[in-house]
Amino acid sequence: MESIQYDRFTSSESEIPEHMGPPPSTPNRQDRRIFIMFGVLSLFLLTLTLAVGIKFTQVSMQVSDLMESLDVVSTSIKVLQKGSSTYPELIIPVRGENPHPIVIYILLPLHSIIFNTKCVCVSYKGPCEDDWTFFKDKCYFASKLRKSWEDAEKNCVQRNAHLLVVNDAEEQDYISQVIEMGTNFWIGLVEREEGTWSWVDGTDYTKTKHFWDDGQPDNWDVRLNGEDCGQLHARSQVTHRPWNDADCSLAYKYICEGRPRRHQSHA
């Protein structure tokens, strides 16, 4: 009896499965993972392609700007080397506020070349004496020495000339190009009667264009002698309104103006 029960117990144990655990992965789940990975990779490649395309477009635009700029520079150099008395403005068309560094790297040396070439052209001597420059049938001399306004005018007269008389904007622009920046120069403006300005050569002051700096002439009464003589004011030369009234006894450099002729060579 006991033997039969033991055999049944043993027989029931042998019916238990040998392997227990989770069921193996199905093919559908593996395919889903592959599709997800493929989608992520495709999205990454699309984003990368768009980024490269945008960058390429930007570089192409900058190269186009550079070529246009080089054409402008080349044209300007050719005009300047011909000695033209009029100079086109150098316009560099660059899109955006910050041009590409390569544009700046290339254009800066070219800007220096143009500036130096322009200086040579505007300083053309022509039929004038040494140290004088020629512009529109007139000769100009910028002194290196400093004198009072009266002594400056006397020195110009000794050179068969007179202190500068500015007749129009073109002449003023030319003078602003050839004089030394950051320096005051006497010109042929004088206030012999209070409130009445005149040119030393008799040109009617009321019929010429004026280029007084803001608030000038102010006849600043701090100076003992007042301010009765005109000068090109150093700090205002870049504003195209460089005139200022000053004390005639002050020593400044000066600009003489005369007709083409032989001048005395001594300073």
Short mmCIF file of C-alpha atoms in Angstrom, two decimals:
data_model
loop_
_atom_site.label_atom_id
_atom_site.label_comp_id
_atom_site.label_asym_id
_atom_site.label_seq_id
_atom_site.Cartn_x
_atom_site.Cartn_y
_atom_site.Cartn_z
CA MET A 1 0.00 0.00 0.00
CA GLU A 2 2.69 2.42 0.92
CA SER A 3 4.67 1.44 -2.14
CA ILE A 4 1.82 2.31 -4.47
CA GLN A 5 1.41 5.83 -2.97
CA TYR A 6 5.13 6.50 -3.33
CA ASP A 7 5.03 5.52 -6.96
CA ARG A 8 2.18 7.94 -7.64
CA PHE A 9 4.07 10.79 -5.94
CA THR A 10 7.10 10.11 -8.01
CA SER A 11 5.06 9.90 -11.16
CA SER A 12 3.38 13.28 -10.53
CA GLU A 13 6.75 15.01 -10.01
CA SER A 14 8.01 13.81 -13.32
CA GLU A 15 5.17 15.60 -15.09
CA ILE A 16 6.54 19.08 -14.12
CA PRO A 17 8.14 20.87 -17.19
CA GLU A 18 11.93 21.04 -17.18
CA HIS A 19 12.19 24.67 -18.56
CA MET A 20 10.46 27.68 -16.97
CA GLY A 21 10.82 31.40 -18.00
CA PRO A 22 9.44 34.19 -20.28
CA PRO A 23 8.37 33.27 -23.77
CA PRO A 24 10.87 34.04 -26.55
CA SER A 25 10.63 37.42 -28.38
CA THR A 26 8.26 37.59 -31.25
CA PRO A 27 9.37 38.73 -34.74
CA ASN A 28 6.88 41.69 -34.66
CA ARG A 29 8.64 43.36 -31.71
CA GLN A 30 12.08 43.14 -33.38
CA ASP A 31 10.73 44.65 -36.59
CA ARG A 32 9.24 47.55 -34.63
CA ARG A 33 12.65 48.39 -33.10
CA ILE A 34 14.29 48.34 -36.50
CA PHE A 35 11.67 50.72 -37.91
CA ILE A 36 12.16 53.14 -34.99
CA MET A 37 15.95 53.16 -35.42
CA PHE A 38 15.55 53.71 -39.15
CA GLY A 39 13.18 56.62 -38.54
CA VAL A 40 15.55 58.31 -36.08
CA LEU A 41 18.46 57.89 -38.50
CA SER A 42 16.40 59.32 -41.38
CA LEU A 43 15.40 62.34 -39.29
CA PHE A 44 19.04 62.96 -38.34
CA LEU A 45 20.16 62.77 -41.98
CA LEU A 46 17.37 65.15 -43.04
CA THR A 47 18.35 67.68 -40.36
CA LEU A 48 22.01 67.43 -41.35
CA THR A 49 21.16 67.92 -45.03
CA LEU A 50 19.10 71.03 -44.26
CA ALA A 51 21.88 72.52 -42.12
CA VAL A 52 24.49 71.91 -44.82
CA GLY A 53 22.17 73.42 -47.44
CA ILE A 54 21.58 76.58 -45.41
CA LYS A 55 25.30 77.01 -44.73
CA PHE A 56 26.13 76.50 -48.40
CA THR A 57 23.59 79.18 -49.36
CA GLN A 58 25.13 81.63 -46.88
CA VAL A 59 28.65 80.98 -48.17
CA SER A 60 27.46 81.38 -51.77
CA MET A 61 25.92 84.76 -50.93
CA GLN A 62 29.13 85.90 -49.22
CA VAL A 63 31.22 84.80 -52.20
CA SER A 64 28.87 86.73 -54.48
CA ASP A 65 29.23 89.82 -52.26
CA LEU A 66 33.00 89.42 -52.32
CA MET A 67 33.09 89.28 -56.11
CA GLU A 68 30.93 92.43 -56.35
CA SER A 69 33.19 94.18 -53.85
CA LEU A 70 36.31 93.23 -55.77
CA ASP A 71 34.74 94.58 -58.98
CA VAL A 72 34.05 97.91 -57.24
CA VAL A 73 37.59 98.05 -55.87
CA SER A 74 39.08 97.23 -59.27
CA THR A 75 37.02 99.93 -60.97
CA SER A 76 37.93 102.50 -58.31
CA ILE A 77 41.64 101.77 -58.64
CA LYS A 78 41.49 102.16 -62.42
CA VAL A 79 39.69 105.51 -62.11
CA LEU A 80 42.11 106.79 -59.48
CA GLN A 81 45.17 105.76 -61.48
CA LYS A 82 43.89 107.81 -64.42
CA GLY A 83 44.18 110.95 -62.27
CA SER A 84 40.50 111.83 -62.37
CA SER A 85 39.56 114.87 -60.30
CA THR A 86 36.34 113.24 -59.18
CA TYR A 87 36.32 110.06 -57.16
CA PRO A 88 33.39 107.62 -56.90
CA GLU A 89 32.39 106.57 -53.44
CA LEU A 90 33.60 103.08 -52.61
CA ILE A 91 30.45 101.12 -51.79
CA ILE A 92 30.95 97.62 -50.43
CA PRO A 93 27.63 95.73 -50.66
CA VAL A 94 27.65 93.22 -47.82
CA ARG A 95 24.47 91.57 -46.60
CA GLY A 96 23.86 91.68 -42.86
CA GLU A 97 25.57 93.67 -40.14
CA ASN A 98 28.64 91.44 -39.78
CA PRO A 99 30.45 90.69 -43.07
CA HIS A 100 32.31 87.43 -43.40
CA PRO A 101 35.89 87.63 -42.01
CA ILE A 102 37.37 86.70 -45.39
CA VAL A 103 35.73 89.78 -46.93
CA ILE A 104 37.34 92.03 -44.32
CA TYR A 105 40.69 90.23 -44.66
CA ILE A 106 40.80 90.86 -48.41
CA LEU A 107 39.28 94.34 -48.52
CA LEU A 108 41.38 95.99 -45.83
CA PRO A 109 44.64 95.85 -47.86
CA LEU A 110 42.72 97.01 -50.94
CA HIS A 111 41.28 99.94 -48.98
CA SER A 112 44.85 100.94 -48.08
CA ILE A 113 45.87 100.76 -51.74
CA ILE A 114 42.96 102.95 -52.80
CA PHE A 115 43.62 105.50 -50.04
CA ASN A 116 47.29 105.80 -50.99
CA THR A 117 46.46 106.02 -54.70
CA LYS A 118 43.83 108.66 -54.01
CA CYS A 119 46.32 110.74 -52.02
CA VAL A 120 48.73 110.67 -54.95
CA CYS A 121 45.98 111.80 -57.32
CA VAL A 122 44.58 114.64 -55.21
CA SER A 123 48.12 115.88 -54.53
CA TYR A 124 48.82 116.30 -58.25
CA LYS A 125 51.22 119.23 -58.71
CA GLY A 126 50.35 120.08 -62.33
CA PRO A 127 51.48 123.60 -63.32
CA CYS A 128 52.09 124.59 -59.69
CA GLU A 129 55.34 125.07 -57.79
CA ASP A 130 56.90 122.29 -55.71
CA ASP A 131 54.98 121.63 -52.47
CA TRP A 132 51.81 123.02 -54.07
CA THR A 133 48.86 120.98 -55.36
CA PHE A 134 46.67 121.68 -58.38
CA PHE A 135 42.86 121.54 -58.49
CA LYS A 136 40.44 123.16 -60.96
CA ASP A 137 42.86 125.79 -62.25
CA LYS A 138 44.07 126.76 -58.77
CA CYS A 139 47.19 126.01 -56.75
CA TYR A 140 47.16 125.29 -53.01
CA PHE A 141 49.91 125.31 -50.42
CA ALA A 142 49.55 123.82 -46.92
CA SER A 143 52.21 125.21 -44.59
CA LYS A 144 54.25 123.19 -42.15
CA LEU A 145 55.00 126.23 -39.99
CA ARG A 146 52.55 127.94 -37.62
CA LYS A 147 51.86 131.66 -37.73
CA SER A 148 49.24 134.16 -36.57
CA TRP A 149 46.46 134.83 -39.06
CA GLU A 150 47.96 138.16 -40.15
CA ASP A 151 51.48 136.71 -40.61
CA ALA A 152 50.00 133.76 -42.48
CA GLU A 153 48.24 136.07 -44.93
CA LYS A 154 51.45 138.08 -45.42
CA ASN A 155 53.35 134.89 -46.20
CA CYS A 156 50.74 133.90 -48.77
CA VAL A 157 50.98 137.33 -50.40
CA GLN A 158 54.77 136.88 -50.63
CA ARG A 159 54.01 133.75 -52.64
CA ASN A 160 51.77 135.72 -55.03
CA ALA A 161 48.74 134.12 -53.38
CA HIS A 162 46.35 134.67 -50.46
CA LEU A 163 44.82 132.61 -47.69
CA LEU A 164 42.34 129.99 -48.87
CA VAL A 165 38.98 131.21 -50.17
CA VAL A 166 36.37 128.45 -50.33
CA ASN A 167 33.93 129.05 -53.19
CA ASP A 168 31.89 125.84 -53.17
CA ALA A 169 31.43 122.38 -51.62
CA GLU A 170 33.67 120.69 -54.19
CA GLU A 171 36.60 122.91 -53.27
CA GLN A 172 35.98 122.36 -49.55
CA ASP A 173 35.90 118.58 -50.06
CA TYR A 174 39.18 118.70 -51.97
CA ILE A 175 40.89 120.72 -49.25
CA SER A 176 39.63 118.29 -46.61
CA GLN A 177 41.35 115.47 -48.51
CA VAL A 178 44.78 117.04 -48.87
CA ILE A 179 45.28 118.71 -45.50
CA GLU A 180 46.70 116.99 -42.44
CA MET A 181 43.91 115.57 -40.31
CA GLY A 182 43.83 116.61 -36.67
CA THR A 183 45.42 120.02 -37.37
CA ASN A 184 43.99 123.56 -37.40
CA PHE A 185 44.57 125.68 -40.53
CA TRP A 186 43.95 129.37 -41.07
CA ILE A 187 41.81 130.28 -44.09
CA GLY A 188 41.03 133.64 -45.70
CA LEU A 189 37.99 134.49 -43.57
CA VAL A 190 38.14 137.59 -41.39
CA GLU A 191 35.65 139.62 -39.36
CA ARG A 192 36.97 143.18 -39.72
CA GLU A 193 33.64 144.59 -38.53
CA GLU A 194 31.69 142.84 -35.79
CA GLY A 195 29.15 140.49 -37.34
CA THR A 196 30.42 141.00 -40.90
CA TRP A 197 32.65 138.29 -42.36
CA SER A 198 34.59 138.74 -45.58
CA TRP A 199 37.07 136.93 -47.82
CA VAL A 200 40.60 138.29 -48.21
CA ASP A 201 40.44 138.34 -52.02
CA GLY A 202 37.26 140.42 -52.13
CA THR A 203 34.92 137.51 -52.98
CA ASP A 204 31.40 138.29 -51.77
CA TYR A 205 30.99 136.22 -48.61
CA THR A 206 27.20 136.28 -48.85
CA LYS A 207 27.29 134.57 -52.26
CA THR A 208 29.51 131.63 -51.28
CA LYS A 209 28.48 128.45 -49.51
CA HIS A 210 29.36 128.37 -45.81
CA PHE A 211 30.67 125.41 -43.80
CA TRP A 212 30.58 126.62 -40.20
CA ASP A 213 30.62 123.98 -37.50
CA ASP A 214 27.54 123.73 -35.27
CA GLY A 215 27.21 126.86 -33.14
CA GLN A 216 29.88 128.75 -35.08
CA PRO A 217 30.89 131.51 -35.40
CA ASP A 218 30.34 132.20 -31.71
CA ASN A 219 32.90 135.00 -31.10
CA TRP A 220 33.88 133.39 -27.80
CA ASP A 221 34.51 136.38 -25.50
CA VAL A 222 36.81 134.47 -23.13
CA ARG A 223 39.70 135.37 -25.44
CA LEU A 224 41.06 138.90 -24.88
CA ASN A 225 41.22 139.57 -28.62
CA GLY A 226 37.90 137.94 -29.46
CA GLU A 227 37.58 135.50 -32.37
CA ASP A 228 37.68 137.36 -35.65
CA CYS A 229 39.53 134.96 -37.99
CA GLY A 230 38.37 131.80 -39.72
CA GLN A 231 40.06 128.43 -39.47
CA LEU A 232 39.52 124.81 -40.46
CA HIS A 233 38.84 123.21 -37.11
CA ALA A 234 40.73 119.92 -36.63
CA ARG A 235 38.04 118.02 -34.75
CA SER A 236 35.33 118.93 -37.28
CA GLN A 237 37.06 118.08 -40.53
CA VAL A 238 35.33 114.73 -40.88
CA THR A 239 31.85 116.29 -40.56
CA HIS A 240 32.17 118.43 -43.74
CA ARG A 241 31.46 121.48 -41.54
CA PRO A 242 35.00 122.40 -40.49
CA TRP A 243 34.85 126.20 -40.15
CA ASN A 244 35.43 127.81 -36.77
CA ASP A 245 36.21 131.36 -35.62
CA ALA A 246 39.36 131.79 -33.52
CA ASP A 247 41.64 134.37 -31.94
CA CYS A 248 43.68 135.85 -34.82
CA SER A 249 46.83 136.01 -32.67
CA LEU A 250 47.01 132.23 -32.23
CA ALA A 251 49.67 130.38 -34.22
CA TYR A 252 48.22 127.81 -36.63
CA LYS A 253 49.24 126.26 -39.90
CA TYR A 254 47.63 127.87 -42.94
CA ILE A 255 46.58 127.25 -46.54
CA CYS A 256 47.51 129.57 -49.40
CA GLU A 257 45.61 129.72 -52.69
CA GLY A 258 46.82 131.14 -55.98
CA ARG A 259 46.66 130.83 -59.74
CA PRO A 260 49.04 128.52 -61.63
CA ARG A 261 52.33 130.41 -61.82
CA ARG A 262 55.90 130.21 -60.54
CA HIS A 263 56.01 130.75 -56.77
CA GLN A 264 58.86 131.56 -54.47
CA SER A 265 60.27 128.31 -53.08
CA HIS A 266 61.24 129.47 -49.61
CA ALA A 267 58.85 128.84 -46.68
#
